[in-house]
Amino acid sequence: MSLMPPVTLKEDDNKSQGVERSSECLMTSQETAKEETPMDNLLLASQTILESAQKQGRSKCPRCHGSRMFYCYTCYVPVETVPTRDIPVVKLPLKIDIIKHPNETDGKSTAVHAKLLAPEDVMIYTYPCIPDYEEMRHEIALIFPGPNSILVNDIPLSLQSKCEKNVSSDKDGDSAMAPALKSARLESGEDGSVSEQQVHSGSKNTPLKKIIFIDSTWNQTNKIVTDERLQGLLQIELKSRKTCFWRHQKGKPDTYLSTIEAIYYFLVDYHKEFLKEKYEGQYDNLLFFFSFMYKLIRNARGSAGKE
């Protein structure tokens, strides 16, 4: 019996140390997870209006009068509890067309975020409604991975190659060259080459004017991406990044981004690698709604896990 107290004390000490170590590991794990969350490091406008609207619950759309939270996903406008003046407006260096699959659920799509936050630069179309791109194919690119896709930093060389082919064809009098390539707006030298300085002449003079994104589940994209109206466009693939989207597609890797994430990450890469300008959060507000919803869901799940 006399040996029990020391043993008990030692066990208590071990338990105490174990609790301390567990607490330290938990805090370290939480801090690491927080640091690794890209949503926590954005330069965003105040989200106070969203916090207020979230407490008030669903509100009416000023156009269709439907009951919505934060914004109407069919009219592309904020609800009555979220005044338009309190929503940030993002100016983009390129125009963006979003081709939405008809079976994509409007309420689950993040494409509307882009339209709400960059209304002058974003258009949304529902397939099979696709604009006629024939006359401006040399100014448009499709964001989608494929065997012929390139990365953002390869855009200048790809454009240069197209221009050199165009100049060469003009010299040879090749009338079979597509009109779109003949009208490529890059000035070439006497030898038909295009310098890197000319390619990187800035957003105002860049031959790339519009980017197309497909808004659908990955299983539905094939019907749209193989449409003949999108064939022959410069195709760009994004660098691999992990999604923060709470509606993860079953059986798909975490590098499959939501539409608004894809738009955001493309523009960040485009700004740094094509325009060669320092990125200082110019497009972070594209994630204004997305980041707020992400944090709400993350906190809700965290609270549920503690119970």
Coordinates of C-alpha atoms in Angstrom, one line a residue, residues 15-272:
K15 CA -1.6 12.6 -17.3
S16 CA -1.0 16.3 -16.6
Q17 CA 2.0 16.3 -18.9
G18 CA 0.0 14.4 -21.5
V19 CA -2.9 16.9 -21.3
E20 CA -0.4 19.8 -21.7
R21 CA 1.2 18.1 -24.6
S22 CA -2.1 17.4 -26.2
S23 CA -3.2 21.0 -25.7
E24 CA 0.0 22.2 -27.2
C25 CA -0.3 19.9 -30.2
L26 CA -3.9 20.9 -30.7
M27 CA -3.0 24.6 -30.5
T28 CA -0.1 24.0 -32.9
S29 CA -2.4 22.0 -35.3
Q30 CA -5.0 24.8 -35.2
E31 CA -2.5 27.5 -35.8
T32 CA -1.0 25.6 -38.7
A33 CA -4.4 24.9 -40.2
K34 CA -5.2 28.6 -39.9
E35 CA -2.0 29.6 -41.5
E36 CA -2.5 27.2 -44.4
T37 CA -6.0 28.5 -45.1
P38 CA -5.8 30.9 -48.0
M39 CA -9.2 32.5 -47.0
D40 CA -7.5 33.9 -43.9
N41 CA -4.9 36.0 -45.8
L42 CA -7.1 37.9 -48.2
L43 CA -7.3 41.7 -48.4
L44 CA -11.1 42.1 -48.3
A45 CA -13.6 44.9 -47.9
S46 CA -15.5 44.9 -44.6
Q47 CA -17.8 42.0 -44.4
T48 CA -19.9 43.6 -41.6
I49 CA -22.9 43.9 -43.9
L50 CA -22.8 40.1 -44.5
E51 CA -22.6 39.4 -40.8
S52 CA -25.6 41.6 -40.2
A53 CA -27.5 40.0 -43.1
Q54 CA -26.6 36.5 -41.8
K55 CA -28.1 37.3 -38.4
Q56 CA -31.3 38.6 -40.0
G57 CA -31.8 35.5 -42.1
R58 CA -33.2 35.2 -45.7
S59 CA -34.4 38.3 -47.4
K60 CA -36.2 39.3 -50.6
C61 CA -34.6 39.8 -54.0
P62 CA -35.5 43.3 -55.1
R63 CA -36.3 42.0 -58.7
C64 CA -38.0 38.6 -58.5
H65 CA -38.9 38.9 -54.8
G66 CA -37.6 35.4 -54.1
S67 CA -36.4 34.5 -50.7
R68 CA -32.6 34.4 -50.7
M69 CA -29.5 34.7 -48.4
F70 CA -27.1 37.5 -49.3
Y71 CA -27.9 37.6 -53.0
C72 CA -30.2 36.3 -55.7
Y73 CA -28.6 33.7 -57.8
T74 CA -31.1 34.1 -60.7
C75 CA -31.1 37.9 -60.9
Y76 CA -27.5 38.4 -60.0
V77 CA -28.2 41.2 -57.4
P78 CA -27.9 41.5 -53.6
V79 CA -31.0 41.0 -51.5
E80 CA -32.7 43.8 -49.6
T81 CA -30.6 43.4 -46.5
V82 CA -27.3 43.8 -48.4
P83 CA -27.2 47.3 -50.0
T84 CA -25.4 47.4 -53.3
R85 CA -23.3 50.3 -52.1
D86 CA -21.7 48.0 -49.4
I87 CA -20.6 45.4 -52.0
P88 CA -17.1 45.9 -53.3
V89 CA -16.6 46.3 -57.1
V90 CA -13.6 44.6 -58.7
K91 CA -12.1 45.9 -62.0
L92 CA -10.7 43.0 -64.0
P93 CA -7.9 43.2 -66.6
L94 CA -9.9 41.0 -69.0
K95 CA -13.5 40.3 -69.8
I96 CA -14.8 37.0 -68.6
D97 CA -17.5 34.8 -70.1
I98 CA -18.9 32.0 -68.0
I99 CA -20.7 29.1 -69.8
K100 CA -22.9 27.4 -67.3
H101 CA -24.2 23.9 -67.8
P102 CA -28.1 23.8 -67.8
N103 CA -28.1 21.1 -65.1
E104 CA -25.8 23.1 -62.7
T105 CA -27.9 24.1 -59.7
D106 CA -28.1 27.9 -59.6
G107 CA -28.1 28.1 -55.8
K108 CA -24.9 25.9 -55.5
S109 CA -22.9 27.7 -58.2
T110 CA -20.2 30.3 -57.3
A111 CA -20.2 31.8 -60.8
V112 CA -22.7 34.4 -59.7
H113 CA -20.1 35.8 -57.2
A114 CA -18.1 37.0 -60.2
K115 CA -21.1 38.7 -61.8
L116 CA -22.0 40.4 -58.5
L117 CA -18.5 41.6 -57.7
A118 CA -17.3 42.5 -61.3
P119 CA -20.6 43.3 -63.1
E120 CA -18.9 45.3 -65.9
D121 CA -16.5 42.6 -66.8
V122 CA -18.4 39.3 -66.3
M123 CA -21.2 37.7 -68.4
I124 CA -22.9 34.4 -67.7
Y125 CA -24.5 32.2 -70.4
T126 CA -26.4 29.0 -70.0
Y127 CA -25.4 26.3 -72.5
P128 CA -26.2 25.8 -75.4
C129 CA -26.3 29.6 -75.5
I130 CA -22.7 30.5 -76.4
P131 CA -21.6 33.9 -78.0
D132 CA -20.1 33.9 -81.5
Y133 CA -16.3 34.0 -81.0
E134 CA -15.4 33.5 -84.6
E135 CA -14.2 37.0 -85.3
M136 CA -12.1 37.3 -82.1
R137 CA -10.6 33.9 -81.6
H138 CA -7.1 35.4 -81.5
E139 CA -8.2 37.4 -78.4
I140 CA -9.9 34.7 -76.4
A141 CA -8.7 31.8 -74.2
L142 CA -10.5 28.9 -72.6
I143 CA -9.5 27.9 -69.1
F144 CA -9.6 24.1 -69.1
P145 CA -7.0 21.4 -68.8
G146 CA -6.2 19.3 -71.9
P147 CA -3.5 17.7 -74.0
N148 CA -2.8 21.1 -75.7
S149 CA -3.3 23.4 -72.8
I150 CA -0.6 25.7 -71.6
L151 CA 0.2 27.5 -68.3
V152 CA -0.3 31.2 -67.8
N153 CA 3.4 32.0 -68.0
D154 CA 3.4 30.3 -71.5
I155 CA 0.8 32.7 -72.9
P156 CA 3.4 35.2 -74.4
L157 CA 5.3 32.5 -76.3
S158 CA 2.0 31.0 -77.6
L159 CA 0.8 34.3 -78.8
Q160 CA 4.2 35.0 -80.3
S161 CA 4.1 31.7 -82.2
K162 CA 0.6 32.5 -83.5
C163 CA 1.8 35.9 -84.7
E164 CA 4.9 34.5 -86.4
K165 CA 2.8 32.0 -88.2
N166 CA 0.5 34.7 -89.2
V167 CA 3.3 36.9 -90.6
S168 CA 4.8 34.0 -92.4
S169 CA 1.5 33.0 -94.0
D170 CA 0.9 36.6 -95.1
K171 CA 4.4 36.7 -96.8
D172 CA 3.7 33.4 -98.5
G173 CA 0.2 34.6 -99.6
D174 CA -1.5 31.7 -97.9
S175 CA -5.1 32.5 -98.2
A176 CA -6.1 29.4 -96.2
M177 CA -5.0 31.0 -92.9
A178 CA -7.9 31.6 -90.6
P179 CA -9.1 35.2 -90.5
A180 CA -8.9 35.3 -86.7
L181 CA -5.1 34.6 -86.8
K182 CA -4.6 37.2 -89.6
S183 CA -6.1 39.9 -87.4
A184 CA -3.9 39.2 -84.4
R185 CA -3.0 42.6 -83.0
L186 CA 0.7 42.3 -82.3
E187 CA 3.2 44.5 -84.1
S188 CA 6.0 42.4 -85.6
G189 CA 9.5 43.4 -86.7
E190 CA 10.8 43.1 -90.3
D191 CA 11.8 39.5 -89.7
G192 CA 8.3 38.7 -88.6
S193 CA 9.3 38.0 -85.0
V194 CA 7.7 39.4 -81.9
S195 CA 9.8 40.5 -79.0
E196 CA 9.0 39.6 -75.3
Q197 CA 8.7 43.4 -74.6
Q198 CA 6.0 43.7 -77.2
V199 CA 4.1 40.7 -75.8
H200 CA 4.4 42.1 -72.3
S201 CA 3.2 45.6 -73.4
G202 CA 0.6 45.8 -70.6
S203 CA -3.1 45.0 -70.2
K204 CA -4.2 47.9 -72.4
N205 CA -2.3 46.5 -75.4
T206 CA -2.4 42.8 -74.7
P207 CA -3.9 40.7 -77.6
L208 CA -5.7 38.6 -74.9
K209 CA -9.1 40.3 -74.3
K210 CA -11.4 37.6 -72.9
I211 CA -11.3 34.4 -70.9
I212 CA -13.9 31.7 -70.9
F213 CA -14.7 29.5 -67.9
I214 CA -17.0 26.5 -67.7
D215 CA -19.4 26.3 -64.8
S216 CA -20.4 22.7 -64.2
T217 CA -19.4 19.6 -62.3
W218 CA -16.4 17.9 -63.9
N219 CA -18.6 15.1 -65.1
Q220 CA -20.7 17.5 -67.1
T221 CA -17.9 19.5 -68.7
N222 CA -17.2 17.3 -71.7
K223 CA -20.4 18.3 -73.5
I224 CA -19.5 22.0 -73.3
V225 CA -15.7 21.8 -73.9
T226 CA -16.2 19.7 -77.0
D227 CA -18.7 22.2 -78.6
E228 CA -17.4 23.2 -82.0
R229 CA -17.8 26.9 -81.1
L230 CA -15.1 26.5 -78.5
Q231 CA -12.6 24.6 -80.7
G232 CA -9.4 26.2 -81.8
L233 CA -9.2 28.6 -78.8
L234 CA -6.0 29.0 -76.8
Q235 CA -6.5 26.6 -73.9
I236 CA -5.0 27.4 -70.5
E237 CA -4.5 25.2 -67.5
L238 CA -4.2 26.5 -64.0
K239 CA -1.5 25.6 -61.5
S240 CA -2.6 23.0 -59.0
R241 CA -4.2 24.5 -55.9
K242 CA -6.4 23.0 -53.2
T243 CA -10.0 24.0 -53.1
C244 CA -11.7 25.5 -50.1
F245 CA -15.1 24.8 -51.5
W246 CA -17.4 23.2 -49.0
R247 CA -19.3 21.2 -51.7
H248 CA -16.5 18.9 -52.6
Q249 CA -17.3 16.7 -55.6
K250 CA -17.4 13.1 -54.6
G251 CA -14.5 11.0 -55.9
K252 CA -12.6 14.1 -57.2
P253 CA -9.2 15.4 -56.0
D254 CA -9.1 18.5 -53.8
T255 CA -7.4 20.3 -56.7
Y256 CA -10.7 20.6 -58.5
L257 CA -11.6 24.3 -57.9
S258 CA -15.0 26.0 -57.7
T259 CA -15.7 28.5 -60.5
I260 CA -15.0 31.6 -58.5
E261 CA -11.7 30.1 -57.1
A262 CA -10.6 29.2 -60.7
I263 CA -11.3 32.8 -61.8
Y264 CA -9.5 34.3 -58.8
Y265 CA -6.4 32.1 -59.1
F266 CA -6.2 32.6 -62.9
L267 CA -6.3 36.4 -62.5
V268 CA -3.6 36.3 -59.7
D269 CA -1.3 34.3 -62.0
Y270 CA -2.1 36.4 -65.0
H271 CA -1.3 39.6 -63.0
K272 CA 2.0 38.3 -61.8

